[in-house]
Amino acid sequence: GQQLNQSPQSMFIQEGEDVSMNCTSSSIFNTWLWYKQDPGEGPVLLIALYKAGELTSNGRLTAQFGITRKDSFLNISASIPSDVGIYFCAGRYTNAGKSTFGDGTTLTVKP
Amino acid sequence: EAQVTQNPRYLITVTGKKLTVTCSQNMNHEYMSWYRQDPGLGLRQIYYSMNVEVTDKGDVPEGYKVSRKEKRNFPLILESPSPNQTSLYFCASSFLADSTDTQYFGPGTRLTVL
């Protein structure tokens, strides 16, 4: 099946620092999605991207859909302790039921 | 409250003993899906359903069955569980299978097969 390479695998940062993580795919997607998972809970959607080149923000989060449609990145600015969690990228095709997820980036924020 | 519920939340069982994990959503969503999450492997899709009586395989369907007899429920069935099916399972739903629609995830079911 499709493979998404998400990096980095984990990050340890100081509160207030900016964070960047990315995903690359072996083939194209129509939609890129970024989720956050808190301990003991299911993933929650942060940002959805629908067009190549699209740059979308949600508060301190910014994500971009790569021009090639094979990659996406997520930036978190001025990190805070509640940003701790696992961040997943996911790719989907229009009108298709399949979703492919990256392996996740575990973020730790030190106060 | 709009939500996706899963039962049970935790289950310890033995190899070969059939089990069902239920998933129910109260948002009248057409699309439902099951994932398993294993350390270092992210979420992998097991099965999905575009609508009632329509199901299809995801990336890791072996050893699992599903059914979609009514819109709100999408149970995951393990006919003969094995230890390699020990995992954290998530059910998700959305209005449409269209890629523009948000998927809502349930709280997860942690399954241990001895």
Coordinates of N, CA and C in Angstrom, one line a residue, chain A residues 35-46 80-88 105-107, chain B residues 9 37 43 88 90 105-108 110:
Chain A
Y35 N -3.3 15.6 12.2 CA -4.1 15.2 13.4 C -3.1 15.3 14.6
K36 N -3.8 15.6 15.7 CA -3.0 15.5 17.0 C -3.7 14.4 17.9
Q37 N -2.9 13.6 18.5 CA -3.5 12.6 19.5 C -2.9 12.9 20.8
D38 N -3.8 13.1 21.8 CA -3.4 13.2 23.2 C -3.5 11.8 23.8
P39 N -2.7 11.6 24.9 CA -2.7 10.3 25.5 C -4.0 9.7 25.9
G40 N -4.3 8.5 25.5 CA -5.6 7.9 25.9 C -6.8 8.3 25.0
E41 N -6.5 9.1 24.0 CA -7.6 9.5 23.2 C -7.4 9.2 21.7
G42 N -8.5 9.4 20.9 CA -8.3 9.3 19.5 C -7.8 10.5 18.8
P43 N -7.3 10.4 17.6 CA -6.8 11.6 16.9 C -7.8 12.6 16.7
V44 N -7.4 13.9 16.7 CA -8.3 15.0 16.4 C -7.8 15.8 15.3
L45 N -8.6 16.1 14.3 CA -8.1 16.9 13.1 C -7.7 18.3 13.5
L46 N -6.5 18.7 13.0 CA -6.0 20.0 13.2 C -6.2 20.9 12.0
I80 N 3.7 25.6 23.4 CA 3.2 25.7 24.8 C 3.1 24.2 25.3
P81 N 3.1 24.0 26.7 CA 3.1 22.7 27.2 C 1.9 21.8 26.7
S82 N 0.8 22.4 26.4 CA -0.4 21.6 25.9 C -0.2 21.2 24.5
D83 N 0.8 21.6 23.8 CA 1.1 21.1 22.5 C 1.7 19.7 22.5
V84 N 2.0 19.2 23.7 CA 2.5 17.8 23.8 C 1.5 16.8 23.3
G85 N 2.1 15.8 22.5 CA 1.2 14.8 22.0 C 1.9 14.2 20.8
I86 N 1.1 13.3 20.1 CA 1.6 12.7 18.8 C 0.9 13.4 17.7
Y87 N 1.6 13.8 16.7 CA 1.1 14.5 15.5 C 1.2 13.5 14.3
F88 N 0.1 13.3 13.6 CA 0.1 12.4 12.5 C -0.3 13.2 11.2
T105 N 4.8 11.9 14.9 CA 5.9 12.7 15.5 C 5.4 12.9 16.9
T106 N 6.2 12.4 17.9 CA 5.9 12.6 19.3 C 6.6 13.9 19.7
L107 N 5.8 14.9 20.2 CA 6.3 16.2 20.6 C 6.3 16.3 22.1
Chain B
R9 N -13.8 -0.6 25.9 CA -12.6 0.2 25.9 C -11.3 -0.6 26.1
Q37 N -3.6 0.9 15.8 CA -2.4 1.7 16.0 C -1.4 0.9 16.8
L43 N -1.2 4.8 12.4 CA -2.6 4.2 12.2 C -2.6 3.5 10.9
L88 N -4.1 -1.2 19.7 CA -5.1 -0.2 20.0 C -5.9 0.1 18.8
F90 N -9.1 2.0 16.7 CA -9.9 3.2 16.6 C -11.0 3.0 15.5
F105 N -12.9 10.5 15.3 CA -12.4 9.3 15.9 C -13.0 9.0 17.2
G106 N -13.3 7.7 17.5 CA -13.7 7.2 18.8 C -12.5 7.2 19.8
P107 N -12.8 6.8 21.0 CA -11.8 6.9 22.1 C -10.8 5.8 22.1
G108 N -11.0 4.7 21.3 CA -10.1 3.6 21.2 C -10.5 2.5 22.0
R110 N -8.4 -0.9 23.6 CA -7.1 -1.5 23.7 C -7.4 -3.0 23.9

